[in-house]
Tab-separated table of C-alpha atoms and ligand atoms in Angstrom:
chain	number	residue	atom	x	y	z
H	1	UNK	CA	107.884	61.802	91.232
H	2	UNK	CA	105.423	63.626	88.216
H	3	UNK	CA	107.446	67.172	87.494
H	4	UNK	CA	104.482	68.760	88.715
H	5	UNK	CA	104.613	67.053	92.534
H	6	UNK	CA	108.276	68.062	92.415
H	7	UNK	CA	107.340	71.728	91.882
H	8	UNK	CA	104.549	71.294	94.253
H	9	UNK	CA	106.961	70.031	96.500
H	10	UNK	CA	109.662	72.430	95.820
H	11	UNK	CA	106.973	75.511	96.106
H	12	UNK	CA	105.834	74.137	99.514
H	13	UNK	CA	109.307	73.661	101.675
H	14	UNK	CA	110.607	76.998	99.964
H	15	UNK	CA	107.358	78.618	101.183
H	16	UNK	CA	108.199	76.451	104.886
H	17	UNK	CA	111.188	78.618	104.769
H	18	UNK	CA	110.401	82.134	103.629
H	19	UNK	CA	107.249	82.273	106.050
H	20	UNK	CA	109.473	81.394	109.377
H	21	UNK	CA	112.176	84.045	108.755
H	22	UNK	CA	111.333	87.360	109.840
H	23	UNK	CA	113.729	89.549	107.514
H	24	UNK	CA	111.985	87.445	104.080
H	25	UNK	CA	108.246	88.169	105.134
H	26	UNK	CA	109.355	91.934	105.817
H	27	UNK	CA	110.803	92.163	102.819
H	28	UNK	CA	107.700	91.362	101.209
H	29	UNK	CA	104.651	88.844	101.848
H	30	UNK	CA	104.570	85.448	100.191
H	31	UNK	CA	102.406	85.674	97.647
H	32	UNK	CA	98.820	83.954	98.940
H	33	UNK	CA	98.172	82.695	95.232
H	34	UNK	CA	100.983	81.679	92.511
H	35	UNK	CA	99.710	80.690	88.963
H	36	UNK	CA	101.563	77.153	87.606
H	37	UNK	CA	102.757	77.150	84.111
H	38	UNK	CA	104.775	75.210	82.038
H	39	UNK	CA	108.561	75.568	82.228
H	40	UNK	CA	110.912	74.666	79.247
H	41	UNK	CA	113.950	72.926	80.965
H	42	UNK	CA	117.639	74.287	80.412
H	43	UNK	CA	119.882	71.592	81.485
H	44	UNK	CA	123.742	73.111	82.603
H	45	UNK	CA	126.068	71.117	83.889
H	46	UNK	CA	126.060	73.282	87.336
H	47	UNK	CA	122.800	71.396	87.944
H	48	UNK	CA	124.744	68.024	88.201
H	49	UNK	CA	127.426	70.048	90.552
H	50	UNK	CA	124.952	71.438	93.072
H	51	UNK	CA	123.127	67.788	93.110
H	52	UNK	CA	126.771	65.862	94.035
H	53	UNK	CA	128.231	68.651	95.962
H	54	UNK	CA	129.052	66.530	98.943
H	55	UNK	CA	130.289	69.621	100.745
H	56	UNK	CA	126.838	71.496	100.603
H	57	UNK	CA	125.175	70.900	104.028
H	58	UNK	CA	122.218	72.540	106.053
H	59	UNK	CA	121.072	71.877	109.229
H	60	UNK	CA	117.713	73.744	109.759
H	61	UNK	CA	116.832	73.688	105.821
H	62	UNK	CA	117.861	70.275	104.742
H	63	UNK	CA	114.405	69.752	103.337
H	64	UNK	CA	114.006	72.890	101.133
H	65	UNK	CA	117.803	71.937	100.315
H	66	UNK	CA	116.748	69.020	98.896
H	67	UNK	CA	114.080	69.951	97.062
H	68	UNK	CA	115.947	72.220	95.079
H	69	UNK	CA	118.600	69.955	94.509
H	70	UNK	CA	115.324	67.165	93.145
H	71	UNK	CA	113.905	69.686	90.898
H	72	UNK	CA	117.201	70.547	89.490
H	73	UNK	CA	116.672	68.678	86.554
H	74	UNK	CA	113.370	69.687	85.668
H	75	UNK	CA	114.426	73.461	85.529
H	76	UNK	CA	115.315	76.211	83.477
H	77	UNK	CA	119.236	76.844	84.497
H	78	UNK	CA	119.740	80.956	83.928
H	79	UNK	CA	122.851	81.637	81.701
H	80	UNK	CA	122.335	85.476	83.002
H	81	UNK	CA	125.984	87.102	82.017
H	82	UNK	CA	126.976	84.369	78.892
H	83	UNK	CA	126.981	87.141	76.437
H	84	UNK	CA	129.319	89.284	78.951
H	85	UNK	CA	132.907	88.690	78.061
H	86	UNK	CA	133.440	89.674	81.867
H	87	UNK	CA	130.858	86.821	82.872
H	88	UNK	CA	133.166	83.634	80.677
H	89	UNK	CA	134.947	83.223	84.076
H	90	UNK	CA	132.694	82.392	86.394
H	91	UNK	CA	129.400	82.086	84.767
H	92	UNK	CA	129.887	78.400	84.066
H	93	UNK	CA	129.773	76.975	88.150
H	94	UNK	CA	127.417	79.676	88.579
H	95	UNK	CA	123.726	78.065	88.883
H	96	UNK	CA	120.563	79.784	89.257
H	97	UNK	CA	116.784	78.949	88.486
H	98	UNK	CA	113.928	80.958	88.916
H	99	UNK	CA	111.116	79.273	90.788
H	100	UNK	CA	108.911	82.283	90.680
H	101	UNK	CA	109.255	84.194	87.320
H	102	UNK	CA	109.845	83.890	84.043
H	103	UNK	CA	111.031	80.273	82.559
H	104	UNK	CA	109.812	78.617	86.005
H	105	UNK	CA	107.153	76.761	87.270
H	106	UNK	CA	105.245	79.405	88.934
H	107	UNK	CA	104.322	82.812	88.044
H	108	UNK	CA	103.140	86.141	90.557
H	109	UNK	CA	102.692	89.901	90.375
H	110	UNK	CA	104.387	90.412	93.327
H	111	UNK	CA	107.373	88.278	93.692
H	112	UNK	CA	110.179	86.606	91.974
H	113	UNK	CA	112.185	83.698	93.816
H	114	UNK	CA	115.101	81.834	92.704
H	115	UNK	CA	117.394	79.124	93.992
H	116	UNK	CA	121.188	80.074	93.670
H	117	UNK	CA	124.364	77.879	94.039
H	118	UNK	CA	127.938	78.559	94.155
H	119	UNK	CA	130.404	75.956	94.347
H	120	UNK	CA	133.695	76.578	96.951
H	121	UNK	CA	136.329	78.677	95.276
H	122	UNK	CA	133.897	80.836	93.013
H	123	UNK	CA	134.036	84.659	92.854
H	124	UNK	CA	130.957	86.199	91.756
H	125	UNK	CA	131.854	89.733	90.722
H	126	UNK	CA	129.810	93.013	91.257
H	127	UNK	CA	126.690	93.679	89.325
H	128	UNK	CA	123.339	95.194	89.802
H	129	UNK	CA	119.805	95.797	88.832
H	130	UNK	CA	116.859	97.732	89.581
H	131	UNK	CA	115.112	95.215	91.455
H	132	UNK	CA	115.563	95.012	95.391
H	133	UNK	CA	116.366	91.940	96.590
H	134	UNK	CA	117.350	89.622	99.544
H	135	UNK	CA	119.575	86.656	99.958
H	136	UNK	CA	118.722	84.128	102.419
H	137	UNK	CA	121.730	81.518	102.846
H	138	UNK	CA	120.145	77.854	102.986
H	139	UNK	CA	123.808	75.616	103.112
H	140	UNK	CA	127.143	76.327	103.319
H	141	UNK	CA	128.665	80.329	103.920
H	142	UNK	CA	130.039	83.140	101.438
H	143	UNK	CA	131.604	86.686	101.917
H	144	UNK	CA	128.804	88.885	100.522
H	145	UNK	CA	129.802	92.541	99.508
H	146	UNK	CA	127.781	95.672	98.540
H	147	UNK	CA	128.279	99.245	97.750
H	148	UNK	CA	128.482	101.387	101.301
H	149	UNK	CA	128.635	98.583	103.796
H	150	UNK	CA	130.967	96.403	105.504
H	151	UNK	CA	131.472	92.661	104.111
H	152	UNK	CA	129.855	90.505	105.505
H	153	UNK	CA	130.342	85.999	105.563
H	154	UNK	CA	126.948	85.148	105.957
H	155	UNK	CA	125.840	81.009	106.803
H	156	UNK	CA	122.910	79.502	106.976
H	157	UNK	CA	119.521	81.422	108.335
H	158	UNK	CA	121.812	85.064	107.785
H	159	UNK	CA	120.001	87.405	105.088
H	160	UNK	CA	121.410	90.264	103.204
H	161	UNK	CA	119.473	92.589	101.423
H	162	UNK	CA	119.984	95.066	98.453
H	163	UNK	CA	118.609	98.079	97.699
H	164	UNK	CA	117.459	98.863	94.186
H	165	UNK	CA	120.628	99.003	91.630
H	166	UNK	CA	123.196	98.870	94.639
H	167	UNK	CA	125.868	97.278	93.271
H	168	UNK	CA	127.004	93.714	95.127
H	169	UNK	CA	128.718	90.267	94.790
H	170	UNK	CA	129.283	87.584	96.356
H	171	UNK	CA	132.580	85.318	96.653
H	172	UNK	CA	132.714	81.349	98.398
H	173	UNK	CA	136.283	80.149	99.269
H	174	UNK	CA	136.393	77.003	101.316
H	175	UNK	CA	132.366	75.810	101.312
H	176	UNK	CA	130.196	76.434	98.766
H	177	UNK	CA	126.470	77.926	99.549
H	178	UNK	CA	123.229	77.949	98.422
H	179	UNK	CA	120.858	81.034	98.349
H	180	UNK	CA	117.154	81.291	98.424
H	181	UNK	CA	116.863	84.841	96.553
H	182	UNK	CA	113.481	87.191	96.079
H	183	UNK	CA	113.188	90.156	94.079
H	184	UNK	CA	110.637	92.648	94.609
H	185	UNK	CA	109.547	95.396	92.114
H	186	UNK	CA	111.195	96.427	89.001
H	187	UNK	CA	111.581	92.779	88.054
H	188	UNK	CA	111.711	93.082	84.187
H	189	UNK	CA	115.324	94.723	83.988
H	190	UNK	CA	118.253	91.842	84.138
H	191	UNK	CA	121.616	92.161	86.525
H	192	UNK	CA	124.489	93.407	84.736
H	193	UNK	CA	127.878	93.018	85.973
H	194	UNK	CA	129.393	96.562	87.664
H	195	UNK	CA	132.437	97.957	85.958
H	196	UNK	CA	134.963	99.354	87.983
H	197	UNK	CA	133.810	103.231	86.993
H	198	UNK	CA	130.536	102.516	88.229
H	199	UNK	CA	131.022	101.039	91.434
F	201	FE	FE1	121.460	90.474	92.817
């Protein structure tokens, strides 16, 4: 498939999904109109884990699933918390690629969406950033966490959302998961990981 019919693609069945859950399109509208553009691909070896994990499974999203496994390749892999001592642990099995933003196919005012994956056995630690955001959980399940709320183990269709620089994380034990993830607002300021004195 050209790179561009695999973003077309990929655009298309993550659209499918947003658009059918209630707590995404109240979070904020799919954008009617993203611009294309050219992305510059950043190859990590998470990529290659999230394509083979045989223990990542959906039932109601197996084609968006997919399609962000196929597009993989083409992408621009985020390497967010590299320069954070704190972020040596875990940042290698942790994959992420923006489909709507900066270094992805497709641009918009409004909206930033990205494709997460976390292998079993993979704590994510606390961090934050101005921009709200939800989780929607695609395959697999993971204990989510945030600042003045229960836990929660969320599977597939459950959403989560944060609130502007509330701090959160996310851990997978026995399954791993994969997360469709908007932003909203506020987008240009990057997550940093949460130190224990501030929450
Ligand atoms: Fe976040």
């Amino acid at each position: 498939m050209k790179q561009e019919d695999c973003h077309d693609t990929l655009l298309s069945r993550l659209r499918d999904v947003y658009c059918a859950h209630p707590d995404m399109t109240a979070f904020a509208p799919f954008p009617e109109h993203v611009t294309p553009q050219q992305v510059r691909s950043r190859f990590r070896s998470v990529c290659d884990m999230m394509r083979n994990d045989p223990d990542l499974r959906s039932i109601a999203y197996t084609d968006a699933m997919r399609a962000i496994q196929d597009a993989g390749p083409t992408m621009h892999w985020r390497e967010t918390y590299k320069e954070d001592a704190e972020g040596a642990g875990f940042m290698d099995r942790l994959g992420c690629y923006a489909v709507i933003g900066n270094n992805s196919p497709f641009t918009s005012p409004s909206l930033r969406l990205f494709a997460l994956y976390m292998p079993a056995g993979l704590y994510y630690p606390s961090h934050r950033h101005p921009a709200e955001e939800i989780y929607l959980v695609l395959a697999g399940r993971a204990r989510f966490w945030r600042d003045g709320a229960p836990d929660q183990i969320l599977s597939e269709g459950e959403a989560v959302f944060h609130a502007s620089n509330q701090a959160h994380g996310t851990e997978t034990t026995d399954s791993p998961v994969l997360c469709l993830v908007a932003w909203r607002n506020h987008f240009d300021v990057l997550p940093v990981l949460a130190t224990d004195t501030d929450g």
